[in-house]
Amino acid sequence: MSKVLIAPSLLSADFSDLANEMKKVTAAGADWLHVDVMDGNFVPNLTLGMPIIKSLKPHATIPLDVHLMIERPERYIESFIEAGANYLTLHVEATDVLKESLKKIRALGCKPGVTLRPGTELEKIKPFLSLVDLVLVMTVEPGFGGQSFKQEQVEKIRKLAKWRAEGLGNYLIEVDGGVAPGTASICIKAGADVLVAGSAVFKGEKSVNNYQKNIQAIREGGV
Ligand code: DX5
Ligand code: ZN
């Protein structure tokens, strides 16, 4: 198994200095940049949309992993891909046309992902596993950074790893919410390939050295 990938969530970065924050976490060893898009409807919070992703894209040297927490995301698939998303992840609860949407994402040259709220049963996404490159397990209620890790969701990581071994799909397993050194180790043991971390990466001084220390601590959580 290759080393776990770390995807810092820009939600916890300094929004007045996003391009530099991206450059710093990249220099600090981040593998992907996780971008949380919220519409104040699917979740009770608003963040950023296509124009900001588009203006950040030229400054990004690693993949943009875009997590859409919006109602009827099918309306904006082309726009997010044009803006520069490399991975585009949709919530199963947010759309009635998930299958078509995932196929469209792939047809447009982007990598499709699927995710679910902590309260949603994993069986709900089972029919879509062969269509995606990424399955995101939410270990907090989507909407805000800095919440605590929901331990009972770890079973979903294990099950996804088992289903993949049984041939149900060829996806990476990503975990999002409350990931910090201690909880990272639990996720890695359960089979996670990619760890999203917001507050645990961006806490403390806004320097490459500090971010490097924070990222290293999360990776080593798994040793
Ligand atoms: C929550 C977002 C997460 C969030 C994670 O809705 O999907 O990506 O930024 O933040 P932490 O790592 O602080 O829990
Ligand atoms: Zn996220």
Short mmCIF file of C-alpha atoms and ligand atoms in Angstrom, two decimals:
data_model
loop_
_atom_site.label_atom_id
_atom_site.label_comp_id
_atom_site.label_asym_id
_atom_site.label_seq_id
_atom_site.Cartn_x
_atom_site.Cartn_y
_atom_site.Cartn_z
CA MET A 1 0.00 0.00 0.00
CA SER A 2 1.40 3.41 -0.95
CA LYS A 3 1.61 6.21 1.60
CA VAL A 4 -1.56 7.99 2.60
CA LEU A 5 -2.32 11.19 0.68
CA ILE A 6 -3.01 14.38 2.64
CA ALA A 7 -5.55 16.88 1.32
CA PRO A 8 -5.58 20.08 3.39
CA SER A 9 -9.04 21.67 3.42
CA LEU A 10 -8.81 25.33 2.38
CA LEU A 11 -11.85 26.02 4.56
CA SER A 12 -9.47 26.45 7.49
CA ALA A 13 -6.95 28.54 5.53
CA ASP A 14 -6.70 32.35 5.62
CA PHE A 15 -9.35 33.37 3.04
CA SER A 16 -7.69 36.76 2.55
CA ASP A 17 -4.54 35.03 1.30
CA LEU A 18 -5.72 31.80 -0.35
CA ALA A 19 -3.17 31.57 -3.17
CA ASN A 20 -0.27 31.88 -0.74
CA GLU A 21 -1.87 29.44 1.68
CA MET A 22 -2.13 26.92 -1.17
CA LYS A 23 1.51 27.45 -2.10
CA LYS A 24 2.60 27.04 1.51
CA VAL A 25 0.75 23.79 2.14
CA THR A 26 1.98 22.47 -1.19
CA ALA A 27 5.58 23.26 -0.22
CA ALA A 28 4.82 21.64 3.14
CA GLY A 29 4.03 18.31 1.47
CA ALA A 30 0.29 18.35 0.73
CA ASP A 31 -0.74 15.92 -2.01
CA TRP A 32 -4.11 17.45 -2.99
CA LEU A 33 -6.01 20.63 -2.10
CA HIS A 34 -9.51 20.00 -0.76
CA VAL A 35 -12.03 22.71 -1.67
CA ASP A 36 -15.36 22.79 0.21
CA VAL A 37 -18.21 24.36 -1.76
CA MET A 38 -21.36 25.12 0.30
CA ASP A 39 -24.61 26.74 -0.80
CA GLY A 40 -26.36 27.65 2.47
CA ASN A 41 -29.06 25.18 1.51
CA PHE A 42 -27.69 21.63 1.47
CA VAL A 43 -25.66 22.72 4.50
CA PRO A 44 -26.19 25.73 6.80
CA ASN A 45 -23.07 27.56 5.63
CA LEU A 46 -21.75 29.41 2.56
CA THR A 47 -18.18 29.26 1.32
CA LEU A 48 -16.91 29.79 -2.20
CA GLY A 49 -17.77 28.89 -5.77
CA MET A 50 -16.49 28.68 -9.33
CA PRO A 51 -14.96 32.18 -9.68
CA ILE A 52 -12.64 31.67 -6.72
CA ILE A 53 -11.65 28.17 -7.84
CA LYS A 54 -10.95 29.55 -11.30
CA SER A 55 -8.72 32.29 -9.96
CA LEU A 56 -6.88 29.89 -7.65
CA LYS A 57 -6.31 27.27 -10.35
CA PRO A 58 -3.26 28.94 -12.02
CA HIS A 59 -1.53 28.93 -8.60
CA ALA A 60 -2.19 25.23 -7.95
CA THR A 61 0.50 22.67 -8.74
CA ILE A 62 -1.32 19.71 -7.14
CA PRO A 63 -4.85 18.37 -7.81
CA LEU A 64 -7.93 20.35 -6.73
CA ASP A 65 -10.28 18.00 -4.90
CA VAL A 66 -13.66 19.75 -4.99
CA HIS A 67 -16.33 18.64 -2.48
CA LEU A 68 -19.75 19.97 -3.50
CA MET A 69 -22.14 20.45 -0.59
CA ILE A 70 -24.88 21.99 -2.75
CA GLU A 71 -28.41 21.04 -3.80
CA ARG A 72 -28.79 19.70 -7.33
CA PRO A 73 -25.07 19.84 -8.15
CA GLU A 74 -25.87 18.64 -11.69
CA ARG A 75 -26.58 22.29 -12.55
CA TYR A 76 -22.93 23.26 -12.14
CA ILE A 77 -20.85 20.27 -13.26
CA GLU A 78 -19.45 21.92 -16.42
CA SER A 79 -18.69 25.15 -14.54
CA PHE A 80 -16.68 23.45 -11.80
CA ILE A 81 -14.72 21.42 -14.31
CA GLU A 82 -14.02 24.51 -16.43
CA ALA A 83 -12.93 26.30 -13.25
CA GLY A 84 -10.28 23.62 -12.70
CA ALA A 85 -11.57 20.78 -10.50
CA ASN A 86 -9.54 17.58 -10.88
CA TYR A 87 -11.84 15.55 -8.61
CA LEU A 88 -15.50 16.49 -8.31
CA THR A 89 -17.42 14.83 -5.47
CA LEU A 90 -21.21 14.86 -5.18
CA HIS A 91 -23.46 14.02 -2.23
CA VAL A 92 -25.86 11.13 -2.79
CA GLU A 93 -28.51 13.07 -0.81
CA ALA A 94 -28.26 16.18 -3.02
CA THR A 95 -29.38 14.85 -6.40
CA ASP A 96 -31.91 12.61 -8.11
CA VAL A 97 -29.61 12.16 -11.11
CA LEU A 98 -26.43 10.87 -9.51
CA LYS A 99 -25.63 8.20 -12.08
CA GLU A 100 -25.93 10.55 -15.06
CA SER A 101 -23.97 13.23 -13.22
CA LEU A 102 -21.05 10.93 -12.37
CA LYS A 103 -20.91 9.77 -15.98
CA LYS A 104 -20.94 13.35 -17.18
CA ILE A 105 -18.05 14.28 -14.89
CA ARG A 106 -15.98 11.46 -16.36
CA ALA A 107 -16.98 12.29 -19.92
CA LEU A 108 -15.78 15.85 -19.37
CA GLY A 109 -12.33 14.60 -18.35
CA CYS A 110 -12.62 15.01 -14.58
CA LYS A 111 -12.53 12.33 -11.85
CA PRO A 112 -15.94 11.66 -10.25
CA GLY A 113 -16.41 11.13 -6.54
CA VAL A 114 -19.39 10.25 -4.36
CA THR A 115 -20.02 11.01 -0.70
CA LEU A 116 -22.67 10.73 1.99
CA ARG A 117 -23.69 12.35 5.25
CA PRO A 118 -22.80 10.47 8.46
CA GLY A 119 -26.48 9.52 8.91
CA THR A 120 -26.80 8.00 5.42
CA GLU A 121 -26.34 4.26 5.03
CA LEU A 122 -23.40 3.12 2.95
CA GLU A 123 -25.73 0.85 0.94
CA LYS A 124 -27.15 4.03 -0.67
CA ILE A 125 -23.93 4.60 -2.62
CA LYS A 126 -23.24 0.94 -3.42
CA PRO A 127 -24.89 1.09 -6.89
CA PHE A 128 -22.55 3.92 -7.92
CA LEU A 129 -19.19 2.51 -6.84
CA SER A 130 -18.20 1.26 -10.29
CA LEU A 131 -18.64 4.80 -11.67
CA VAL A 132 -16.29 6.69 -9.34
CA ASP A 133 -12.59 7.27 -8.72
CA LEU A 134 -13.16 8.50 -5.18
CA VAL A 135 -15.47 7.68 -2.28
CA LEU A 136 -15.53 10.27 0.49
CA VAL A 137 -16.53 9.14 3.98
CA MET A 138 -17.79 12.09 6.05
CA THR A 139 -16.73 11.74 9.67
CA VAL A 140 -18.49 14.98 10.71
CA GLU A 141 -21.82 16.52 9.70
CA PRO A 142 -20.96 18.52 6.54
CA GLY A 143 -20.99 22.30 6.93
CA PHE A 144 -18.17 23.38 9.20
CA GLY A 145 -14.51 22.76 9.98
CA GLY A 146 -13.24 22.07 13.47
CA GLN A 147 -15.83 19.48 14.58
CA SER A 148 -14.99 16.25 16.35
CA PHE A 149 -14.45 12.97 14.53
CA LYS A 150 -17.40 10.58 14.48
CA GLN A 151 -15.75 7.30 15.37
CA GLU A 152 -18.78 5.16 14.41
CA GLN A 153 -18.24 6.13 10.74
CA VAL A 154 -14.98 4.16 10.60
CA GLU A 155 -16.94 1.01 9.81
CA LYS A 156 -17.80 2.59 6.44
CA ILE A 157 -14.09 2.88 5.60
CA ARG A 158 -13.59 -0.82 6.38
CA LYS A 159 -16.59 -1.85 4.35
CA LEU A 160 -15.49 0.23 1.34
CA ALA A 161 -12.04 -1.38 1.46
CA LYS A 162 -13.68 -4.81 1.62
CA TRP A 163 -16.06 -4.06 -1.26
CA ARG A 164 -13.15 -2.80 -3.36
CA ALA A 165 -11.21 -5.99 -2.67
CA GLU A 166 -14.29 -7.92 -3.80
CA GLY A 167 -14.25 -6.01 -7.10
CA LEU A 168 -17.10 -3.53 -6.62
CA GLY A 169 -15.01 -0.64 -7.90
CA ASN A 170 -11.59 0.88 -8.24
CA TYR A 171 -11.87 3.97 -6.05
CA LEU A 172 -9.71 5.75 -3.54
CA ILE A 173 -11.19 5.99 -0.04
CA GLU A 174 -11.05 9.52 1.38
CA VAL A 175 -12.00 10.61 4.90
CA ASP A 176 -13.18 14.13 5.78
CA GLY A 177 -13.92 15.66 9.17
CA GLY A 178 -12.07 15.80 12.48
CA VAL A 179 -8.94 14.20 11.05
CA ALA A 180 -5.95 14.90 13.33
CA PRO A 181 -2.90 12.76 14.22
CA GLY A 182 -4.82 10.39 16.55
CA THR A 183 -7.88 9.90 14.36
CA ALA A 184 -5.71 9.69 11.20
CA SER A 185 -4.17 6.50 12.48
CA ILE A 186 -7.63 4.94 12.96
CA CYS A 187 -8.61 5.89 9.38
CA ILE A 188 -5.40 4.53 7.85
CA LYS A 189 -5.73 1.22 9.71
CA ALA A 190 -9.31 0.94 8.44
CA GLY A 191 -8.15 1.39 4.82
CA ALA A 192 -8.21 5.13 4.00
CA ASP A 193 -6.08 6.32 1.07
CA VAL A 194 -6.66 10.08 1.35
CA LEU A 195 -7.12 12.17 4.49
CA VAL A 196 -8.72 15.61 4.36
CA ALA A 197 -7.66 17.85 7.23
CA GLY A 198 -8.55 21.48 7.79
CA SER A 199 -8.00 22.71 11.31
CA ALA A 200 -5.26 20.15 12.04
CA VAL A 201 -3.17 21.42 9.09
CA PHE A 202 -3.79 25.17 9.32
CA LYS A 203 -3.53 25.55 13.10
CA GLY A 204 -0.73 27.72 14.48
CA GLU A 205 1.73 29.88 12.59
CA LYS A 206 1.07 30.46 8.86
CA SER A 207 4.46 29.18 7.74
CA VAL A 208 5.66 26.32 5.53
CA ASN A 209 7.59 24.92 8.49
CA ASN A 210 4.56 24.81 10.75
CA TYR A 211 2.30 23.33 8.05
CA GLN A 212 4.98 20.74 7.33
CA LYS A 213 5.06 19.77 10.99
CA ASN A 214 1.25 19.52 11.10
CA ILE A 215 1.06 17.44 7.90
CA GLN A 216 3.86 15.15 9.08
CA ALA A 217 2.07 14.59 12.39
CA ILE A 218 -1.08 13.50 10.52
CA ARG A 219 0.87 11.14 8.24
CA GLU A 220 2.74 9.66 11.18
CA GLY A 221 -0.53 9.20 12.98
CA GLY A 222 -0.66 6.09 10.88
CA VAL A 223 2.73 4.65 11.72
C1 DX5 B 1 -16.88 19.97 6.41
C2 DX5 B 1 -15.86 19.93 5.30
C3 DX5 B 1 -14.49 19.56 5.71
C4 DX5 B 1 -13.85 20.47 6.73
C5 DX5 B 1 -12.96 19.63 7.55
O1 DX5 B 1 -18.13 20.11 5.82
O2 DX5 B 1 -16.26 19.00 4.30
O3 DX5 B 1 -13.64 19.42 4.57
O4 DX5 B 1 -13.11 21.53 6.18
O5 DX5 B 1 -12.43 20.39 8.58
P1 DX5 B 1 -11.70 19.72 9.83
O6 DX5 B 1 -10.51 18.96 9.31
O7 DX5 B 1 -11.30 20.91 10.65
O8 DX5 B 1 -12.70 18.83 10.51
ZN ZN B 2 -14.89 18.54 2.62
#
